[in-house]
Tab-separated table of C-alpha atoms in Angstrom:
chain	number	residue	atom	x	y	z
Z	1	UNK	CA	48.922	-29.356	10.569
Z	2	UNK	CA	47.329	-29.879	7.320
Z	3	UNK	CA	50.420	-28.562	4.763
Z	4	UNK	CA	53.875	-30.189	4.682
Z	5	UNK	CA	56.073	-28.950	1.748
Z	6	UNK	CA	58.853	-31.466	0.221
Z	7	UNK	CA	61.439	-29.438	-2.302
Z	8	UNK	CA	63.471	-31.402	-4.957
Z	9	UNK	CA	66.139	-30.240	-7.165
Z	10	UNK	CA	63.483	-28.561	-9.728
Z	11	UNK	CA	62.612	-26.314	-6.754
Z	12	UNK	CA	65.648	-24.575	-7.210
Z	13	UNK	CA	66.380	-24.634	-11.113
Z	14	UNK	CA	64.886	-21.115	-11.177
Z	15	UNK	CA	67.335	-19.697	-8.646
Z	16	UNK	CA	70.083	-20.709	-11.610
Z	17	UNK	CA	71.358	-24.398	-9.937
Z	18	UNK	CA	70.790	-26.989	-12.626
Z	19	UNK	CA	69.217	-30.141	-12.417
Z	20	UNK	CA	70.569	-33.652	-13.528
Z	21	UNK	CA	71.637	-33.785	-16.538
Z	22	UNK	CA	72.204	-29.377	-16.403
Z	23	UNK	CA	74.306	-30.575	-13.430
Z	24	UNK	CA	76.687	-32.642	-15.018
Z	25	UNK	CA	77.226	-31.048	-18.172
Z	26	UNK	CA	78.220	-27.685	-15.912
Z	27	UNK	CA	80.533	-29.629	-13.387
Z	28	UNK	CA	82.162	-31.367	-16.220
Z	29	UNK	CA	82.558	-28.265	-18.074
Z	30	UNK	CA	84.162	-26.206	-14.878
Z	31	UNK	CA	86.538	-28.765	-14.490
Z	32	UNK	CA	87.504	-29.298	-17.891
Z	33	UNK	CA	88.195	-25.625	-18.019
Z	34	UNK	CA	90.642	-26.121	-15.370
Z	35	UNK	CA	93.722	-26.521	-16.681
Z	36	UNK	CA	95.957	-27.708	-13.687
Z	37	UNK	CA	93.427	-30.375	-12.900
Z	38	UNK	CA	91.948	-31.970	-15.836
Z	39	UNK	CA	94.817	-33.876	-17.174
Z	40	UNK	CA	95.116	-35.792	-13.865
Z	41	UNK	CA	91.499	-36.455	-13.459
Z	42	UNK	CA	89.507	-35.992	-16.801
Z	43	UNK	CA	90.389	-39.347	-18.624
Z	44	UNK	CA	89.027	-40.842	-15.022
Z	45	UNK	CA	85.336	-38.718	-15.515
Z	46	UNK	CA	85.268	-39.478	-19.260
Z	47	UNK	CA	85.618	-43.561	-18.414
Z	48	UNK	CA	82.949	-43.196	-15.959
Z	49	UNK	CA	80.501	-41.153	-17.835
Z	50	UNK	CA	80.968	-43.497	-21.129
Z	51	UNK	CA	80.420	-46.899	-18.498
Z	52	UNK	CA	77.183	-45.308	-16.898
Z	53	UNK	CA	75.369	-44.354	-20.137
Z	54	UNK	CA	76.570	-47.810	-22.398
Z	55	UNK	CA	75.364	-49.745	-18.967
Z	56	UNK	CA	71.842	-47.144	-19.168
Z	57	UNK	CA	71.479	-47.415	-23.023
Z	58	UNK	CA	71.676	-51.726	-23.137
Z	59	UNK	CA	68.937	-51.364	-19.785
Z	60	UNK	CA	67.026	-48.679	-21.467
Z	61	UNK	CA	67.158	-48.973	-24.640
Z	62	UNK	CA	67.136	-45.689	-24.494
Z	63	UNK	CA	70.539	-43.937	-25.617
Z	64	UNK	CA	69.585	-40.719	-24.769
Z	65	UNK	CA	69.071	-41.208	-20.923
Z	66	UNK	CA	70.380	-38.821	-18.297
Z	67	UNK	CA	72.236	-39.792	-15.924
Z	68	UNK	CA	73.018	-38.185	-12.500
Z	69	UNK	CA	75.781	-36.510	-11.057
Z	70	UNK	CA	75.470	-38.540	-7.671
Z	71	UNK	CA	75.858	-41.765	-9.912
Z	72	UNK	CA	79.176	-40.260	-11.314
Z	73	UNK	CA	80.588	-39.325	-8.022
Z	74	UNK	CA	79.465	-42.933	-6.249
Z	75	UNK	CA	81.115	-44.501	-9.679
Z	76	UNK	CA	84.148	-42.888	-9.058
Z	77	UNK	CA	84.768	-43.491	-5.367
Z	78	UNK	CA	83.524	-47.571	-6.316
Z	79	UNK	CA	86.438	-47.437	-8.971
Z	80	UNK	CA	89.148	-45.672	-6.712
Z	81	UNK	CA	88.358	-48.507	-3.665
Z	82	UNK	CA	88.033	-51.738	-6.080
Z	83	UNK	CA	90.980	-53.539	-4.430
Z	84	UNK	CA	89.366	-53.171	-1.442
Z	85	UNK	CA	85.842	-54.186	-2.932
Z	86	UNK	CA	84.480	-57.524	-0.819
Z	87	UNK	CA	84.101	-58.307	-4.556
Z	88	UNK	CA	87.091	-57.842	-5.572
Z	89	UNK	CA	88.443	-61.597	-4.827
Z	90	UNK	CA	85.670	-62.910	-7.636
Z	91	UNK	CA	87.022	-60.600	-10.151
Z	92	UNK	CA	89.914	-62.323	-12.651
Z	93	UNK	CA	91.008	-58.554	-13.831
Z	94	UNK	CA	89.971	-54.776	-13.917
Z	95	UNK	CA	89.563	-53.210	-16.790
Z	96	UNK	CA	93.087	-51.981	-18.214
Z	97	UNK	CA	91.833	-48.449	-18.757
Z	98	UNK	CA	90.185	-48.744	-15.283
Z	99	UNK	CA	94.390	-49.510	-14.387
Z	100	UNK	CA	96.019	-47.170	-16.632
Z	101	UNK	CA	93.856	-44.467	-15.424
Z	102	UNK	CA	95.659	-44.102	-12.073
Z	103	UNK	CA	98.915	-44.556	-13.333
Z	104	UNK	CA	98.888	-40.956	-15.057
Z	105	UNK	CA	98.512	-39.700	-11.724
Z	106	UNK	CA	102.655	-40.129	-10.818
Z	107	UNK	CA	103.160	-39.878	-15.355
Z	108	UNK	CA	101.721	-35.906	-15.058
Z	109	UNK	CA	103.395	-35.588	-12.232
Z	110	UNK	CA	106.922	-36.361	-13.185
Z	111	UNK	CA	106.204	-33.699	-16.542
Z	112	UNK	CA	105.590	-31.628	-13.927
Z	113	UNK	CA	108.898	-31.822	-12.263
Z	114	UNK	CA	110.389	-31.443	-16.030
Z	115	UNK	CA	108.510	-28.274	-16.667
Z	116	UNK	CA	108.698	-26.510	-13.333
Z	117	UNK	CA	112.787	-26.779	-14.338
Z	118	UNK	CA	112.830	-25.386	-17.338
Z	119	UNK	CA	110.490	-22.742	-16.210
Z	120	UNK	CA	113.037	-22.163	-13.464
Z	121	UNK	CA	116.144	-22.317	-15.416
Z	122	UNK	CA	114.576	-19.954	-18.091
Z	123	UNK	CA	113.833	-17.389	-15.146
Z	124	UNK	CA	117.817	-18.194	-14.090
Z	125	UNK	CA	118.621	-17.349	-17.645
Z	126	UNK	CA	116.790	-13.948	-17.945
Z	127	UNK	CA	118.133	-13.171	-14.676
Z	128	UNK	CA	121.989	-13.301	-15.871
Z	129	UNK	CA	121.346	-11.428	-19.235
Z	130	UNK	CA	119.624	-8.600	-16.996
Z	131	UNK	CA	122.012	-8.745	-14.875
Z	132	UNK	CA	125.211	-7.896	-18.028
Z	133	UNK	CA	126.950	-11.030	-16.724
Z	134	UNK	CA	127.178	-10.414	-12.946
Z	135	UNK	CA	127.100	-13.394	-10.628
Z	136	UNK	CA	123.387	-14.047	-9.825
Z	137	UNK	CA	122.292	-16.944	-7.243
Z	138	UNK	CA	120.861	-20.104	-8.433
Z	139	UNK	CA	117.603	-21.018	-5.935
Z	140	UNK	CA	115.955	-23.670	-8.093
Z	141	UNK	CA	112.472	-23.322	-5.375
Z	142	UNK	CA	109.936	-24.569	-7.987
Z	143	UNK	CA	111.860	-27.560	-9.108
Z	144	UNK	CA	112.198	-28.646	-5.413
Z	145	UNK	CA	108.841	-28.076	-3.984
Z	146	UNK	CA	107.619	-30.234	-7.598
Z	147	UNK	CA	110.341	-33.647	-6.526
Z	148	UNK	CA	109.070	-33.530	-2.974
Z	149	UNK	CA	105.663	-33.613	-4.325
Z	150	UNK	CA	106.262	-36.519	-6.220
Z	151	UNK	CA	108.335	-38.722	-3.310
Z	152	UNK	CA	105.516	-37.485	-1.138
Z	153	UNK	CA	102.665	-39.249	-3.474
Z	154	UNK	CA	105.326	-41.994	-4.223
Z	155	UNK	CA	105.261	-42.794	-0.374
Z	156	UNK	CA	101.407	-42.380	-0.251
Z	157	UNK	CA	101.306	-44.298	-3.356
Z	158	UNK	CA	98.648	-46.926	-2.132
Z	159	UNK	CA	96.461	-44.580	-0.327
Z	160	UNK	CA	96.395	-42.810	-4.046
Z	161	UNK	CA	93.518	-42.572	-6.945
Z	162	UNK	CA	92.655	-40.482	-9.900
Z	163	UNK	CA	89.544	-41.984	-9.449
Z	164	UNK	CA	89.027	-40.525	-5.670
Z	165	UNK	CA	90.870	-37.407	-6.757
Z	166	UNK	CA	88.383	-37.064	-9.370
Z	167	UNK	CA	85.499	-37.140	-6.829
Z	168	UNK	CA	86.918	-34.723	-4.612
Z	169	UNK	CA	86.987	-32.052	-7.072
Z	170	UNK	CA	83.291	-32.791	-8.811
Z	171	UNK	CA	81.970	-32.637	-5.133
Z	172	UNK	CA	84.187	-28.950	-5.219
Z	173	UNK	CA	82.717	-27.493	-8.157
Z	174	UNK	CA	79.211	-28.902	-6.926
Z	175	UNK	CA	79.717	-26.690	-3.673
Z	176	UNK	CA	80.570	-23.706	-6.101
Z	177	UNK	CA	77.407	-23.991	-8.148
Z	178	UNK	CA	74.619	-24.582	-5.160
Z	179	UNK	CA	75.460	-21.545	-3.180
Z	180	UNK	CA	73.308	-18.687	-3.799
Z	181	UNK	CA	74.773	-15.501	-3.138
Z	182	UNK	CA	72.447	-13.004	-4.932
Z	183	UNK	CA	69.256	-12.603	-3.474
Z	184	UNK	CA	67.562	-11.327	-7.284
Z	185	UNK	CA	68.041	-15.268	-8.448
Z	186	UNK	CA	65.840	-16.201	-5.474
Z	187	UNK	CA	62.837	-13.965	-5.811
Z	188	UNK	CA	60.594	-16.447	-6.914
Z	189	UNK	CA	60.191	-18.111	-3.782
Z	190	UNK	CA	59.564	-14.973	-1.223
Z	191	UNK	CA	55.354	-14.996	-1.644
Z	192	UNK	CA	55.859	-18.590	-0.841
Z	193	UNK	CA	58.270	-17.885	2.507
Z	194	UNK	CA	56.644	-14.659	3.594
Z	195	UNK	CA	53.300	-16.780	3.888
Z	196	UNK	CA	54.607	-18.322	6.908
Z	197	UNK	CA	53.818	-15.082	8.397
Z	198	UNK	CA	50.322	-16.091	8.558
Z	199	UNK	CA	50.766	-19.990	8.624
Z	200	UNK	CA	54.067	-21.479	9.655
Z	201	UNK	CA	55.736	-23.483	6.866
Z	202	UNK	CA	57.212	-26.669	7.508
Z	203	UNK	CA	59.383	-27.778	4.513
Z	204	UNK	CA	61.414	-30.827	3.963
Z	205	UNK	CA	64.022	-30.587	1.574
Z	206	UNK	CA	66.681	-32.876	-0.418
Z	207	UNK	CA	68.970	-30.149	-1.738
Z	208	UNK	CA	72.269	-28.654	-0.657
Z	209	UNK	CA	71.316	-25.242	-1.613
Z	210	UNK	CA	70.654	-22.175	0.480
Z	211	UNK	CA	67.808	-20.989	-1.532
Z	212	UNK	CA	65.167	-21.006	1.651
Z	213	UNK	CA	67.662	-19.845	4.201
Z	214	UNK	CA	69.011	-17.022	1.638
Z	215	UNK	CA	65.257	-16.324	0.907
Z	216	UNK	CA	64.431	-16.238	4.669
Z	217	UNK	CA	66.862	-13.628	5.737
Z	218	UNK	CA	66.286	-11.315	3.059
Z	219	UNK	CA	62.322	-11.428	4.191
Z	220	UNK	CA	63.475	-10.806	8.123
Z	221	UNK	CA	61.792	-13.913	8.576
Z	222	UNK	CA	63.386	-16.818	11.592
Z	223	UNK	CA	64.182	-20.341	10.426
Z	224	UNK	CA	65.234	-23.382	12.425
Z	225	UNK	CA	66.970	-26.451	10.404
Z	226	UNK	CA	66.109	-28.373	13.762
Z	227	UNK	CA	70.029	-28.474	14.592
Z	228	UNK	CA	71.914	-28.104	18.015
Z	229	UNK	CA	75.462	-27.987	17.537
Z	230	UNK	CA	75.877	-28.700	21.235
Z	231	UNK	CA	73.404	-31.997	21.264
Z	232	UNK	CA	73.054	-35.027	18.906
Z	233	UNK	CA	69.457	-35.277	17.365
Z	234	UNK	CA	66.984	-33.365	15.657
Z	235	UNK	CA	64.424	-31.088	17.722
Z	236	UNK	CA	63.092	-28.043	16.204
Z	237	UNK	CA	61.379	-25.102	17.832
Z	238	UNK	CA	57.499	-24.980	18.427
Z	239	UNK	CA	57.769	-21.183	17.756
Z	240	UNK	CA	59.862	-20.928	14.435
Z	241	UNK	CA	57.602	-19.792	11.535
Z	242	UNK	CA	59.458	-21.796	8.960
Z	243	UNK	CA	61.142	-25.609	9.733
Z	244	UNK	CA	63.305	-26.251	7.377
Z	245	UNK	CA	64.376	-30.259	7.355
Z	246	UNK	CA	67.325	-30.727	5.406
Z	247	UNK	CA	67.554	-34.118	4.495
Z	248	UNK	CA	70.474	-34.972	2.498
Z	249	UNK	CA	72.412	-32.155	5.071
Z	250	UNK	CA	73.947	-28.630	3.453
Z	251	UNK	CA	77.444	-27.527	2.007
Z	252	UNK	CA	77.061	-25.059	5.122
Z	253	UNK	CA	76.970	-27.712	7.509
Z	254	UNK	CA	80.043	-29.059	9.324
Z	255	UNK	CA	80.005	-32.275	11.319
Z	256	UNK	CA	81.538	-31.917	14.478
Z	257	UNK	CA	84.108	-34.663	15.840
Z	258	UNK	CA	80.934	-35.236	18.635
Z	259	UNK	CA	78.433	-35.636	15.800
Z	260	UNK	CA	76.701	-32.797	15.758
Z	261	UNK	CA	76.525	-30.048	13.217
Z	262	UNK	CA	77.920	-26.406	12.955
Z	263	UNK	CA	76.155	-24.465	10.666
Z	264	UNK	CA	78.346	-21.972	9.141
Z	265	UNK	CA	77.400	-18.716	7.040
Z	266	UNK	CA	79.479	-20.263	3.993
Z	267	UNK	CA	80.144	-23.474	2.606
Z	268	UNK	CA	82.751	-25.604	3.933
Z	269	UNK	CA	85.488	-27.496	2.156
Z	270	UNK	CA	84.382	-30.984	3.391
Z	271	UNK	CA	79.994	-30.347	3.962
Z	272	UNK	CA	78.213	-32.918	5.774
Z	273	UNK	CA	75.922	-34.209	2.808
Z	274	UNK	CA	74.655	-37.397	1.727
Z	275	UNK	CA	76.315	-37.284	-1.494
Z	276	UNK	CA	76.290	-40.388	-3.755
Z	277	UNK	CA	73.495	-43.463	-4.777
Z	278	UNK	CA	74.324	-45.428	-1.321
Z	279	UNK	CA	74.302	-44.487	2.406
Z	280	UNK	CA	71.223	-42.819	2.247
Z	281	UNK	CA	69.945	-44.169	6.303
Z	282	UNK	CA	73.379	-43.035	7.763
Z	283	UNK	CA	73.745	-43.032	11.226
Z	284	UNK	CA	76.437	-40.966	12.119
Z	285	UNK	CA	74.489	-37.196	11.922
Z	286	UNK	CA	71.594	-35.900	11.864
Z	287	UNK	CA	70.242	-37.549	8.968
Z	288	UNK	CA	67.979	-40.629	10.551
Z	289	UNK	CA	66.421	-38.204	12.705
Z	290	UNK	CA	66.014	-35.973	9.959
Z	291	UNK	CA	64.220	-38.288	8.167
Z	292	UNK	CA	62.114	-39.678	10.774
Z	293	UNK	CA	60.648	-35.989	11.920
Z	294	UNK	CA	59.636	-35.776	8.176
Z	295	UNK	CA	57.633	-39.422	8.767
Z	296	UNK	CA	56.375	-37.831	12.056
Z	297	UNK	CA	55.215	-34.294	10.462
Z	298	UNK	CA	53.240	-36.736	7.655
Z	299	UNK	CA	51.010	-38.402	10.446
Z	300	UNK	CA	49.423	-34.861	11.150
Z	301	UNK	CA	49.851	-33.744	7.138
Z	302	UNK	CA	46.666	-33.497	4.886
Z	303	UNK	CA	48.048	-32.532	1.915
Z	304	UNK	CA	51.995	-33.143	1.020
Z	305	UNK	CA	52.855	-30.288	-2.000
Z	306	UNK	CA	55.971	-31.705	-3.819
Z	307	UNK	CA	57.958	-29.185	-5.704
Z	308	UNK	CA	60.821	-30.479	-8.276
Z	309	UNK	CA	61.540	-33.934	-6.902
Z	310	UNK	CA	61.771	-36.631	-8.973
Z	311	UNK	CA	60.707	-39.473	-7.172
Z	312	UNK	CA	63.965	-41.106	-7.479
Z	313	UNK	CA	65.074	-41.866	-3.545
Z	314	UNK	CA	63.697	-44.873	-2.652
Z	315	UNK	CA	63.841	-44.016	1.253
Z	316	UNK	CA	61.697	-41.269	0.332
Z	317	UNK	CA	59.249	-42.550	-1.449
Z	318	UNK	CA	58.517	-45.554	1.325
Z	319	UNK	CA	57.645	-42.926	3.448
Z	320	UNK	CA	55.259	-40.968	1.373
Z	321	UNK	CA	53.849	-44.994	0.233
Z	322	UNK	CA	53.156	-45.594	3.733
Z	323	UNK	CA	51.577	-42.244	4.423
Z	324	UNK	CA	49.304	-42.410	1.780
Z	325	UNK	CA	48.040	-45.672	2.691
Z	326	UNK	CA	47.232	-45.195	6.166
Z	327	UNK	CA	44.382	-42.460	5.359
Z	328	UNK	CA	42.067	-42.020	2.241
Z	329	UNK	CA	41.998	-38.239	3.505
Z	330	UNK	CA	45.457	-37.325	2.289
Z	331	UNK	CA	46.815	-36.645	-0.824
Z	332	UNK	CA	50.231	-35.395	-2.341
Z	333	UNK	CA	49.985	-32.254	-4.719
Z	334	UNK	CA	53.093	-32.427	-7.192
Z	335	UNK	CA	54.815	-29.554	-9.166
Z	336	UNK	CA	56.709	-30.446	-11.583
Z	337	UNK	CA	57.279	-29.306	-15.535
Z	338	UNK	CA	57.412	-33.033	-16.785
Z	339	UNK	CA	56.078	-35.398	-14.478
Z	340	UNK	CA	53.080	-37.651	-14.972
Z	341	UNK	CA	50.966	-39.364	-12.687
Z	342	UNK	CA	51.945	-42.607	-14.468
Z	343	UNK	CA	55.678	-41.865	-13.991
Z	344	UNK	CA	55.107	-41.277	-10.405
Z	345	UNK	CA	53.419	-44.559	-9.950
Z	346	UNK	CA	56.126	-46.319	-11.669
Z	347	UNK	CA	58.538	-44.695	-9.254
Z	348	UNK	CA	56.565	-45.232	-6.123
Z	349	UNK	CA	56.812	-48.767	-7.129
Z	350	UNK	CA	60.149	-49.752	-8.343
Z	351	UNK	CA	60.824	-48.174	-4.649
Z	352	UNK	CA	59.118	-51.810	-3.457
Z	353	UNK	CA	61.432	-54.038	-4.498
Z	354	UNK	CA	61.818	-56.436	-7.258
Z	355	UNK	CA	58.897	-58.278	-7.115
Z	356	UNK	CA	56.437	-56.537	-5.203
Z	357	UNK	CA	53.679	-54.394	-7.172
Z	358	UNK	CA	51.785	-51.146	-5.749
Z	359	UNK	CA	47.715	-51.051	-5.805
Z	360	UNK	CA	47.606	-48.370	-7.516
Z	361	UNK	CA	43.945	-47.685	-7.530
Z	362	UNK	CA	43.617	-46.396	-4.004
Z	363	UNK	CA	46.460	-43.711	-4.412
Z	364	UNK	CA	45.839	-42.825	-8.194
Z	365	UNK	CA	42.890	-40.648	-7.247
Z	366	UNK	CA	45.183	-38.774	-4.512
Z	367	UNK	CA	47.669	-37.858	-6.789
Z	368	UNK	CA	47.195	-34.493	-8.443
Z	369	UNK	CA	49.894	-33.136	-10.804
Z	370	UNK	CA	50.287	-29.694	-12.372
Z	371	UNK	CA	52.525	-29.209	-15.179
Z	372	UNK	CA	53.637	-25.964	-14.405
Z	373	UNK	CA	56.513	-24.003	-13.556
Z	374	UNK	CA	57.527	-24.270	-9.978
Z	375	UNK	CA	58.381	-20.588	-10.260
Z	376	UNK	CA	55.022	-19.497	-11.298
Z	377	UNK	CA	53.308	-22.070	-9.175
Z	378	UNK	CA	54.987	-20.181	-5.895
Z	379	UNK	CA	54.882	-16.856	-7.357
Z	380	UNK	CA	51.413	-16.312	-8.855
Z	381	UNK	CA	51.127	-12.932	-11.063
């Protein structure tokens, strides 16, 4: 066991999923072209957006700083349960746009009522012309269905949140944009996955995507994601030639009332990800175990190659911390477009808490980083 492979969001920018900021500005887009949706929800996305980068400009001082989509979505979901915040009690008022926000919720939905009956006494109208004056029923369907809505969210009224709803459909569109169905955008990666003919691959990755799995199949080549939807844990088998360890879970995986996972052949409405800046060491899952088969492939791993991850996930980088210092014979070979070895040290060591500093020296010369595309890297001419 001397290769373990660790794939970040870069690793899949060339199969046409965008990264970070890419991400955003194409959710926020989608959804803004959605018509039915955005007056309900986009006033909530545009406060959140405008807090996260005036909170990462005065930190910064940098005002053009990207910010994530996972810090949007966790944002939102803060904002829709901050009466419920253990906070809350210490906090004289909320913001009053954070307020008004989800009170257009039950505003757009009473101009809803208003239009679905004019809409329906228009069609009423048109009916009795084309029909040279003859009695013609009156069935005002729309106009109904649209009041019950509204005494339906009435009565749910405190369960209710532009802010959540808001979430809920960014986490949608994000489901849209990280399946692959065309096997052309994934090309790129078969020299890398056909390898494992020869030496069996064992690959831990952070993204939702099906980029391996889609990559897999079209090379006739077996994968195990270490998953038994009839068991809780992790165990994956001896005999696969690629392990695939999906860390932060799938939009094809479903969790199971008995915690375990079904892996469908599409995404699912409500995927079993880690989604969001918090919860990263869940319990319920497959995650911990996940996580802690990566730390156990490490201990027989000479050389970790890192494709597209940014060093950003604290959890993560303890683990690859404490690998490195355990051996002087193992090093970490990263692949990424803009990365230094500088940045990476800074990341590795805001990971230790404020406070605590990294010796760098004795993992600066086991750090090598090419500058490269990830594409090219994988798929040599």
């Amino acid at each position: 066991m001397n290769n373990t492979y660790l794939f970040g969001a870069g690793a899949s920018c060339a199969a046409g999923i965008p990264a970070t900021n890419g991400m955003v500005k194409e959710i926020y887009q989608k959804l803004k072209e959605a018509h039915f949706v955005w007056p309900q929800i986009g006033e909530a996305i545009d406060l959140v957006i405008a807090g996260i980068k005036f909170n990462k400009t005065i930190a910064d001082s940098n005002p053009f700083v990207e910010i994530d989509i996972e810090e949007i979505y966790a944002t939102l979901l803060e904002l829709s349960e901050r009466n419920s915040n253990r906070l809350s009690p210490f906090i004289g008022s909320w913001s009053e746009k954070v307020n008004a926000v989800d009170q257009l919720g039950l505003k757009n939905r009473a101009n809803h009522v208003v239009a679905q009956l004019e809409h329906d006494m228009q069609e009423i109208s048109r009916n009795v012309s084309m029909a040279n004056g003859r009695s013609t029923n009156i069935y005002l369907g729309g106009f109904r269905k649209a009041l019950d809505d509204v005494f339906r969210i009435i009565d749910n009224e405190a369960d209710y949140s532009n802010f959540d709803q808001a979430a809920s459909y960014m986490l949608a569109i994000l489901i849209q944009i990280v399946w692959i169905e065309k096997a052309e955008s994934i090309s790129y990666l078969k020299k890398f996955i056909e390898s494992s003919k020869v030496n069996p691959l064992w690959i831990a990755s952070l993204n939702y995507d099906n980029t391996i799995e889609l990559t897999a199949q079209e090379c006739g080549i077996s994968f195990d994601v270490g998953l038994d939807k009839q068991a809780i844990g992790v165990k994956f088998d001896s005999e696969a030639p690629i392990k695939l360890a999906k860390l932060h879970g799938s939009v094809n995986w479903l969790l199971n009332e008995n915690l375990t996972i079904d892996v469908q052949s599409k995404p699912v409405s409500n995927p079993a990800l880690i989604f969001g800046l918090s919860n990263k060491l869940r319990v319920e899952g497959p995650y911990l175990d996940l996580l802690l088969s990566f730390r156990d492939r490490l201990s027989n791993t000479k050389i970790l190659n890192i494709y597209g991850y940014s060093f950003r996930d604290p959890h993560i980088n303890y683990l690859i911390l404490s690998w490195l210092s355990r051996s002087q014979d193992v090093k970490i070979c990263v692949v990424d477009l803009a990365l230094s070895v500088e940045e990476i040290l800074e990341r590795l060591e805001s990971s230790l808490g404020k406070g605590r500093s990294l010796f760098r020296a004795p993992v600066l010369d086991r750090i090598e980083v090419n500058n490269v595309p990830i594409e090219s890297w994988l798929n040599p001419s």
